[in-house]
XYZ file of C-alpha atoms in Angstrom:
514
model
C 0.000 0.000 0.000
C 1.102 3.537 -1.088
C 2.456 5.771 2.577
C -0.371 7.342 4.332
C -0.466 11.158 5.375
C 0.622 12.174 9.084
C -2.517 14.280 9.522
C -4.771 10.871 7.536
C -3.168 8.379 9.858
C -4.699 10.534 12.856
C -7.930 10.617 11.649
C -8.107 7.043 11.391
C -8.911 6.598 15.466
C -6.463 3.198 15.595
C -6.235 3.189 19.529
C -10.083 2.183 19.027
C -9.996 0.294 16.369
C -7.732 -2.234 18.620
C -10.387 -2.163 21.413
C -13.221 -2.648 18.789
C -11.499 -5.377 17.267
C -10.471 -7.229 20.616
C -14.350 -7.515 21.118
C -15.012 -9.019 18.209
C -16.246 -12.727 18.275
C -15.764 -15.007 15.455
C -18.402 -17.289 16.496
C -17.866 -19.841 13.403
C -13.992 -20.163 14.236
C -12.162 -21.436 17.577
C -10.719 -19.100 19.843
C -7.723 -17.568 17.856
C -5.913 -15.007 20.120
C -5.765 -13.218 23.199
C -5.995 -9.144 22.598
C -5.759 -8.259 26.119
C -1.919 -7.641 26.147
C -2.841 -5.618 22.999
C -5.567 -3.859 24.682
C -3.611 -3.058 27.342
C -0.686 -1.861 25.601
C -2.930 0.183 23.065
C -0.567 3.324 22.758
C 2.644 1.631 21.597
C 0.814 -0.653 18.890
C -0.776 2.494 17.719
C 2.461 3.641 17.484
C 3.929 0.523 15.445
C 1.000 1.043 13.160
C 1.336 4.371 12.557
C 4.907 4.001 11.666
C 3.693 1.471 9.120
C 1.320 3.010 7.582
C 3.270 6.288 7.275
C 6.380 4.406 5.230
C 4.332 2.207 3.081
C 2.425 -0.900 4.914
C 2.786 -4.209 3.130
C 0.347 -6.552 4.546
C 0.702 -10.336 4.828
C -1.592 -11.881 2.426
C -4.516 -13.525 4.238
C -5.261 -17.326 4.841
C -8.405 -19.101 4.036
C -10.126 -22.023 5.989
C -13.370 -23.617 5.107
C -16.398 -23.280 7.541
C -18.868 -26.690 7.545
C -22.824 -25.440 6.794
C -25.342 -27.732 6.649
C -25.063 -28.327 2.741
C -21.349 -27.488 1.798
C -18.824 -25.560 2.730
C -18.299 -21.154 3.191
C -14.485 -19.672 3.310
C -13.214 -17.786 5.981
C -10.303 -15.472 5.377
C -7.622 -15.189 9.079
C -6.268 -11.882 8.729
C -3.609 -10.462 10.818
C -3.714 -9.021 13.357
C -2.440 -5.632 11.996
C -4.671 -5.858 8.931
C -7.770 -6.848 11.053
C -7.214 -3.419 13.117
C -6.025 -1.208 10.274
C -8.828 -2.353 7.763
C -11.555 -1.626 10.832
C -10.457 2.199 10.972
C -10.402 2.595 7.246
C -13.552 0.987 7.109
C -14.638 3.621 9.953
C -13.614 6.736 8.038
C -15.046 5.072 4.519
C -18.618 4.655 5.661
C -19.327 8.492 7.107
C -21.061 9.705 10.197
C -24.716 8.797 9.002
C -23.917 5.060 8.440
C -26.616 3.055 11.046
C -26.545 -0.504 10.999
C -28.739 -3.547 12.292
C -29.045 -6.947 12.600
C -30.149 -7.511 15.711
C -32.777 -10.913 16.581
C -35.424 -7.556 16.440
C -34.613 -6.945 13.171
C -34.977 -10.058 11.826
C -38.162 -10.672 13.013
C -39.122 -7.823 11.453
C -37.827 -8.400 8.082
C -39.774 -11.667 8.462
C -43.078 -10.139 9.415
C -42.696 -7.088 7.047
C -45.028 -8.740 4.321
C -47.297 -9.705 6.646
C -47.581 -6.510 8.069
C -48.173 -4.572 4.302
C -50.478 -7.413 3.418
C -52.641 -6.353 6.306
C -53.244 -3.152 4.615
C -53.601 -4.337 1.473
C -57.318 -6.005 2.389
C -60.159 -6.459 -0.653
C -63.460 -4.770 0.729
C -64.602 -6.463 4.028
C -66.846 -5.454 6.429
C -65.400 -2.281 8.066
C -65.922 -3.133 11.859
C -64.484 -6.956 11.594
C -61.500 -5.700 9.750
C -60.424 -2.978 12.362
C -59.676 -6.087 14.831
C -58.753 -9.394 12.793
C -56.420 -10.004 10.229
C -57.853 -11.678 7.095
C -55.026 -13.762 5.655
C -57.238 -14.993 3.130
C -58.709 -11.554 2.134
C -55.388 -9.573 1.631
C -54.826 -8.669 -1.948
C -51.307 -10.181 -1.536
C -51.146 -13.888 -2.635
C -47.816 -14.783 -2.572
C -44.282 -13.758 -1.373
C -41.206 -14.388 -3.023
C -38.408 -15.439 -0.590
C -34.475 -15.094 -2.330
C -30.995 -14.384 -0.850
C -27.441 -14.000 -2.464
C -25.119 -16.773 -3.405
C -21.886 -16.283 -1.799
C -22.323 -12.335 -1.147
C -19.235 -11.726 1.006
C -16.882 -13.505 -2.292
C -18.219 -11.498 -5.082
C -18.382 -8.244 -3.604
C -16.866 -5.902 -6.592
C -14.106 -3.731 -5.140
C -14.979 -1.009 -7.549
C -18.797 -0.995 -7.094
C -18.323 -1.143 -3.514
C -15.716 2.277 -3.433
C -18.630 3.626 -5.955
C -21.158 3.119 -3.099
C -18.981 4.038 -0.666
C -18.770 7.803 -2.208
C -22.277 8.206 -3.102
C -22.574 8.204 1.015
C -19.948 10.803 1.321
C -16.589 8.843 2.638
C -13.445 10.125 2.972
C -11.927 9.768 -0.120
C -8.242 8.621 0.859
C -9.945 6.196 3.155
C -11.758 4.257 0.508
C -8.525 4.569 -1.975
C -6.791 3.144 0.973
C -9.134 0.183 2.173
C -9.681 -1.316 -1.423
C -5.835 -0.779 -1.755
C -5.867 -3.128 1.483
C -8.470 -5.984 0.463
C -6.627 -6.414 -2.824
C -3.419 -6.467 -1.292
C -4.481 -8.740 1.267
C -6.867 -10.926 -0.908
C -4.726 -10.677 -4.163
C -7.861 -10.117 -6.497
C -10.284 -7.260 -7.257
C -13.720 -8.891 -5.392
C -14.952 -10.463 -2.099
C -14.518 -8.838 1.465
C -13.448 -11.431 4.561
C -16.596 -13.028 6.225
C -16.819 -12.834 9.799
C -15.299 -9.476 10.516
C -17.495 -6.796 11.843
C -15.994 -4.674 9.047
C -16.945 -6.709 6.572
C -20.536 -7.062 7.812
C -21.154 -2.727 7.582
C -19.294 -3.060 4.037
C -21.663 -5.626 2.907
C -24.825 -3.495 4.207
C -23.794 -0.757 1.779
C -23.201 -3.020 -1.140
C -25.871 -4.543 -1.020
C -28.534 -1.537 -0.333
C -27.851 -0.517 -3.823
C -29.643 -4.020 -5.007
C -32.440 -2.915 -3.211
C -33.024 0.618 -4.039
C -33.034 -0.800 -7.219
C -36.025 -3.098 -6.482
C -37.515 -0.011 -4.673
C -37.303 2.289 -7.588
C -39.682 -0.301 -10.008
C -42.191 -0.329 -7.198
C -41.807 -3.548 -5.838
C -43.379 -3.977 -2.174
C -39.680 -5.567 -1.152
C -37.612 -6.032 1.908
C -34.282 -7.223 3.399
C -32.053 -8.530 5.864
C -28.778 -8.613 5.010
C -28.805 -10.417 1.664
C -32.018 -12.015 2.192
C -35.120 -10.448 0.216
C -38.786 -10.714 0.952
C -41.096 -9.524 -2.136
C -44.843 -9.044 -1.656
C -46.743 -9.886 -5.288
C -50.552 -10.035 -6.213
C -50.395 -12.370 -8.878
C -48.405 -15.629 -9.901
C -47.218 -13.590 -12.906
C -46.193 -10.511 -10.806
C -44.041 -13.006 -8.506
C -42.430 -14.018 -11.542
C -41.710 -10.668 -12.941
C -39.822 -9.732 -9.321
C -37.870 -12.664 -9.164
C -36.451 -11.341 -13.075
C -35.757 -7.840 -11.396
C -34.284 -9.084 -8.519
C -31.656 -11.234 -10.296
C -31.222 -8.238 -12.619
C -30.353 -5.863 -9.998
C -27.957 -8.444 -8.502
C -26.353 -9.233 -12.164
C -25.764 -5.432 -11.942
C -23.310 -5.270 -8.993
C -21.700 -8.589 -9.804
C -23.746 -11.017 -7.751
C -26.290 -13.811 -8.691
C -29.074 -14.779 -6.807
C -29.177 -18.216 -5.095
C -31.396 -20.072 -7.602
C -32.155 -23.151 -4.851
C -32.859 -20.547 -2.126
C -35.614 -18.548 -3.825
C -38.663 -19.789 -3.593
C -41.922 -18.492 -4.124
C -44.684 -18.962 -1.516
C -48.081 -18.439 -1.320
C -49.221 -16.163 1.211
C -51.258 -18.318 3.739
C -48.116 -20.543 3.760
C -45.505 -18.421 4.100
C -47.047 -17.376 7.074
C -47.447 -20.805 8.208
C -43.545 -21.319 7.397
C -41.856 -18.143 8.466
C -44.172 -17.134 11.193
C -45.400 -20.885 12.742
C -48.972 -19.552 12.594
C -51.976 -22.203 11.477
C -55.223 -21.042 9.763
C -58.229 -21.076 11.921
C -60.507 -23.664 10.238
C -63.713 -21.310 10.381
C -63.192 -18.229 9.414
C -59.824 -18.721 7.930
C -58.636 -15.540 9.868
C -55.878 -14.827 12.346
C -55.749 -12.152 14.577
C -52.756 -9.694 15.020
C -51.852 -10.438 18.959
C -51.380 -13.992 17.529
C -49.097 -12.568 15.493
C -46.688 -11.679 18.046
C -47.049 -14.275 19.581
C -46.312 -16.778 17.254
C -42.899 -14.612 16.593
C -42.177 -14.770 20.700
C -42.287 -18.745 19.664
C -40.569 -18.371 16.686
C -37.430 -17.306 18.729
C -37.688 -19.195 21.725
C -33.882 -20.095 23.392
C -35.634 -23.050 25.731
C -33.744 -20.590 28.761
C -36.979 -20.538 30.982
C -37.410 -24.466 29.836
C -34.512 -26.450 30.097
C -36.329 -29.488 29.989
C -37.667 -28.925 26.094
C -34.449 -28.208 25.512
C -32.678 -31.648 27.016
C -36.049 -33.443 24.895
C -35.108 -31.460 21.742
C -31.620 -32.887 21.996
C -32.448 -36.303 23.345
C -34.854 -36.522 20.646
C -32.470 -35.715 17.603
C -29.233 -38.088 19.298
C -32.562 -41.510 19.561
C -32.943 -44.181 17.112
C -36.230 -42.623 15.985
C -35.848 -38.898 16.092
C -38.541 -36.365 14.474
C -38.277 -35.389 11.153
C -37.718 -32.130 11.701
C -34.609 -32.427 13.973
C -33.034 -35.420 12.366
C -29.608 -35.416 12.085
C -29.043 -37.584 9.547
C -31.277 -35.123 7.443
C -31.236 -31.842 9.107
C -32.957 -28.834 7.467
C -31.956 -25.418 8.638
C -35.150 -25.196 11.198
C -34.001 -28.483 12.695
C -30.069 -27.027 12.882
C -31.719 -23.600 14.170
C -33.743 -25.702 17.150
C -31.059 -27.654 18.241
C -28.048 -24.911 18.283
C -30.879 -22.715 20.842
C -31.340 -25.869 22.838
C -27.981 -26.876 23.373
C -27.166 -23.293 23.384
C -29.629 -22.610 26.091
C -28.116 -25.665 28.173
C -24.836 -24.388 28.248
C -25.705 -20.865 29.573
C -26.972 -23.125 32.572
C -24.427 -25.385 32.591
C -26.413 -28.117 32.148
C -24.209 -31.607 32.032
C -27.637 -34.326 31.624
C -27.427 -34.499 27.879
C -23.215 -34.587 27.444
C -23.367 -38.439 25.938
C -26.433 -37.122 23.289
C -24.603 -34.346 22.381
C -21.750 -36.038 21.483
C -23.358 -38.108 19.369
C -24.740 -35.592 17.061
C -21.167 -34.889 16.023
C -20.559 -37.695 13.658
C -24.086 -36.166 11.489
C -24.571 -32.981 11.997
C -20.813 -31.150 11.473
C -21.793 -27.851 11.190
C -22.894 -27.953 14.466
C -19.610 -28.480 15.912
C -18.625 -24.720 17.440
C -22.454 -24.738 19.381
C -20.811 -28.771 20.794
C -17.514 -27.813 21.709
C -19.010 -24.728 23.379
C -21.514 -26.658 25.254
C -18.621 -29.285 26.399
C -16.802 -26.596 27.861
C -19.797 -25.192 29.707
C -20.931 -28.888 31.344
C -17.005 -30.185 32.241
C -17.267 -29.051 35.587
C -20.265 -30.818 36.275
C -19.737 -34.059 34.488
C -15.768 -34.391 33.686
C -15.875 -37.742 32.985
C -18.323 -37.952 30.669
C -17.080 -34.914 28.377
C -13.661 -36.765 28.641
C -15.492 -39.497 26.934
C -17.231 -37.801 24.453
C -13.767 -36.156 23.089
C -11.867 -39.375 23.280
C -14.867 -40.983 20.766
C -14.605 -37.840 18.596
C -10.676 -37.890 17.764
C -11.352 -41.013 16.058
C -14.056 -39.320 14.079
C -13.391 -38.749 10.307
C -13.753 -35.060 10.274
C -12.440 -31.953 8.210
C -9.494 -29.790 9.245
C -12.399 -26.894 10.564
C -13.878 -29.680 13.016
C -10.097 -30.912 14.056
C -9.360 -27.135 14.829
C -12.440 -26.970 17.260
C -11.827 -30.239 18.718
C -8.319 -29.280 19.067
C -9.114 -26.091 21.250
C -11.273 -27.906 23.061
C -8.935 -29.867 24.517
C -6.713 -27.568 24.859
C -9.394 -25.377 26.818
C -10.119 -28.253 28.993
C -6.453 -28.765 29.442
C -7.010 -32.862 28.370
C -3.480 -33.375 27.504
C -2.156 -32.213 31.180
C -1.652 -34.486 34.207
C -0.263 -37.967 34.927
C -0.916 -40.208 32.061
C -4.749 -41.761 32.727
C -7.543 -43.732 30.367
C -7.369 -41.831 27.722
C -4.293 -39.301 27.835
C -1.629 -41.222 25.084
C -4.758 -41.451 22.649
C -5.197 -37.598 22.811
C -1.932 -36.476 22.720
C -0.749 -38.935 19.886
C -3.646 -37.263 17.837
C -3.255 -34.211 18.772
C 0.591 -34.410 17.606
C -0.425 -36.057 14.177
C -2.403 -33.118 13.250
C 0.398 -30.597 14.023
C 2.423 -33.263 11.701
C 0.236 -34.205 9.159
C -2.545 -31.973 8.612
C -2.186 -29.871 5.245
C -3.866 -26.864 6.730
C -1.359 -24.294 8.446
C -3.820 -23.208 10.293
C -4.760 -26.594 11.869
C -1.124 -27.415 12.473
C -1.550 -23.905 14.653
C -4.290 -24.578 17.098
C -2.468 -28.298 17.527
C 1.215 -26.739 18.482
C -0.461 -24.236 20.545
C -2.147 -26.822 22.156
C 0.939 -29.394 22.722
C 3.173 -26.178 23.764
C 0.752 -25.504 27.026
C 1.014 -29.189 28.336
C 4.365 -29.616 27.852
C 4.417 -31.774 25.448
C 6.978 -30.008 22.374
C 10.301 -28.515 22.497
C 11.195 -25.182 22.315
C 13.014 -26.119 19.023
C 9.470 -27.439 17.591
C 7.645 -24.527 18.600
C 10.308 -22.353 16.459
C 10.774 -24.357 13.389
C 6.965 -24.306 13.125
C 6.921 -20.922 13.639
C 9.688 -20.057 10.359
C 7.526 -21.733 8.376
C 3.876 -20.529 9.032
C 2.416 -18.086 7.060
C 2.882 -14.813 8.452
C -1.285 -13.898 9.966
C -0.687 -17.053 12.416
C 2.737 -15.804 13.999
C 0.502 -14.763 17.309
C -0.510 -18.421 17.641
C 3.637 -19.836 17.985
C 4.158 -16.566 20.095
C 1.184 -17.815 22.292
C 2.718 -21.042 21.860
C 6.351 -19.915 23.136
C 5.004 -18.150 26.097
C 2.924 -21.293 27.334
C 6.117 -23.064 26.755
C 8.527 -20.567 28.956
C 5.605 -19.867 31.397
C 5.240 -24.101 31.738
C 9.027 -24.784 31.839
C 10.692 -21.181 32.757
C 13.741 -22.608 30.668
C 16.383 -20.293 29.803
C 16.980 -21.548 26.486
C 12.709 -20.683 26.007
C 12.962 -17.349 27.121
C 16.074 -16.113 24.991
C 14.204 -17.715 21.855
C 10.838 -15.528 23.327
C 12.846 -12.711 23.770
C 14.017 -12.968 20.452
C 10.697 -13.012 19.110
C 10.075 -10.057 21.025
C 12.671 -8.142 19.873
C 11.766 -8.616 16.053
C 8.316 -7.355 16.241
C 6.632 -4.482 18.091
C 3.298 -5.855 17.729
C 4.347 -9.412 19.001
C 6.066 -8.019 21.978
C 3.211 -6.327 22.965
C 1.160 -9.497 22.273
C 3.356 -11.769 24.563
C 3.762 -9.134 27.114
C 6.267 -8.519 30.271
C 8.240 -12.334 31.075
């Protein structure tokens, strides 16, 4: 990247950038690294930024895992640490004071309601008094609502028609030269933004606003969460004719809608789907406190009924589980109900369901993060049986995402510590094969990490792996090095840690006082 002005570095705000970006939770990854030295020492890594930026920052290109959903797979770009904080204050100064942004569980609900809502007053002529109270499903001059979303919006994001809707909002101009100087430096191409970066997300909400102004401005009754759309129609024909415009607006900016995702509903059922309501069978009618309440169900989290949540799980992990949540055939309502359930169980801490948990794992892999997670939450009520559960996942055929949860779950748990017991040699023998086998550097990561903190790798490991990872995962080895000097307070440990120290600013600051 071209040198950045004195008086444009200060404007970029990069002591709170670092805060902001220490916050962030990248729910769909395990934990990567610990800010709070950062945090702490705020002032000097604004410094070694600044200095940086001002000379010419060359960023280290950015490393790509792939994320498990419940049909395929989604890439997720690891950034530095460096490029993670400078591309959230560009992103800052690019988007203006007026930018608002929400996607909140509120929000959604809305966007879900919001053709049931215009349909209401959309009613053919009814009887005045009756239609003040009830809401006539059947009645509403609205017959059907198209339901579409994006295919792979964060990858095809054009660099050039996002800066173009970037200045129509009134950015700073250097800023936006700067940040898509940064993504294509970073991503080495001219399209896509990184998914799971708060960044990224307020980027994406500009790009694609400009799809649906364009559905706006030919009329259409449409609506939209992120890069979902909801389309209210009268006719068949008219449902038709918005799916066109809708794929032509997205053709426009570069993007395609997701022709397996968009569906076309008719009204009374999408408001069976989407909102759980059921028509009365008399007067075909439904009225509007039902409404709300069916979206109060529709959102549940099972937290004031833990026991529908332990049935919702035991129900999915027996022989003869409902349709709906079976994991052999999960649909995303089925993933939705059991990531709240066992989501709700391990804000309480619950450890009755650890066994039927665990065995979701072998169908259901993209539930892995909202697993591990609960695992963590119920080991110190039921040790053993978590211990259990891991050792019969490591000999799991999984991908290299799963491994790298499973990994920092043990890790977490500290499972490779202590005198040898049932168990112990099994873990650490896999854990080492992924750190020697697996192709992903990012894998290989989590594992030394992992086998550095239980004393179980040299301080000449740690720093061979460390020369030969890709630069955005050097925090992980200097993680690594300091669990390995704090374990073993070696001298030979802390020269190589000082050493490490010495060569970067921003490590140094990462691994702190020794």
């Amino acid at each position: 990247m071209k040198a950045m002005a004195e008086q444009f570095v200060k404007r970029l705000g990069l002591k709170k950038a670092i805060t902001e970006e220490a916050a962030t939770e990248r729910n769909m990854l395990p934990h990567e690294v610990d800010w709070g030295n950062l945090v702490k020492d705020a002032s000097r890594v604004e410094r070694s930024i600044t200095s940086q930026l001002r000379s010419g920052f060359n960023p280290e290109p950015e490393h790509i895992t792939s994320v498990r959903k419940i049909r395929g797979t989604r890439p997720v770009a690891i950034w530095g640490i460096v490029e993670r904080i400078v591309y959230r204050a560009l992103v800052g100064l690019a988007l203006g004071e007026n930018f608002t942004f929400d996607r909140s569980g509120e929000s959604y609900l809305r966007f879900v309601n919001a053709p049931i809502s215009y349909a209401s007053t959309k009613q053919r002529a009814i009887d005045k008094k009756t239609s003040t109270s009830l809401f006539f499903v059947n009645t509403s001059e609205v017959e059907y609502v198209v339901a579409a979303d994006i295919a792979a919006f964060y990858q095809y994001i054009d660099h050039n028609v996002l800066a173009r809707e970037l200045r129509l909002r009134g950015g700073d101009f250097d800023a936006i030269d700067h940040l898509i100087a940064l993504l294509q430096e970073v991503q080495g191409r001219t399209f896509g933004i990184p998914q799971l970066l708060d960044s990224s997300d307020f980027l994406s909400e500009v790009y694609i606003d400009c799809v649906e102004r364009d559905l706006h401005r030919h009329g259409l009754a449409a609506w939209r969460y992120n890069d979902d759309f909801r389309i209210a129609c009268r006719t068949y024909g008219e449902s038709l004719q918005a799916i066109e415009k809708l794929d032509a607006a997205a053709r426009a900016v570069g993007l395609v809608t997701n022709e397996y995702k968009t569906l076309t509903h008719g009204f009374v059922k999408y408001v069976w789907d989407h909102v759980g309501l059921v028509e009365h069978e008399r007067q075909g009618v439904v009225d509007l406190d039902e409404i709300e309440m069916a979206i109060a169900e529709y959102t549940e989290d099972f937290s004031e009924d833990l026991d529908s949540a332990r049935q919702a799980v035991q129900q999915a992990a027996s022989d003869h589980p409902d349709e709906s949540i079976d994991p052999r055939n999960i649909s995303a309502a089925g993933m939705r109900r059991l990531r709240r359930a066992i989501g709700s169980l391990a804000a309480e801490s619950d450890s009755t369901v650890v066994g039927e948990v665990g065995d979701l794992l072998p169908y259901v892999p993209a539930i892995t993060p909202t697993v591990c997670r609960y695992l963590v939450a119920a080991f110190p009520g039921a040790p053993t049986e978590v211990t259990e559960v891991v050792g019969a996942a490591i000999n799991l055929s999984m991908n290299e995402w799963q491994a790298q949860w499973l990994v920092q779950l043990i890790h977490e748990l500290e499972l490779l510590n202590g005198l040898p017991s049932d168990g112990l040699a099994e873990r650490v023998v896999w854990v080492r094969n992924l750190r020697l086998e697996s192709p992903s550097p990012v894998t290989v990561a989590y594992a030394t990490r992992a086998l550095s903190g239980s004393g179980h790798m040299s301080t000449d490991e740690i720093v061979q792996s460390l020369d030969s990872s890709p630069g955005v995962l050097l925090p992980w080895y200097a993680e690594s090095l300091r669990a390995h000097f704090n374990r073993t307070q070696d001298e030979d440990a802390k020269k190589r840690l000082q050493a490490v120290k010495d060569g970067s600013p921003l490590l140094s600051s990462l691994i702190g006082q020794i």
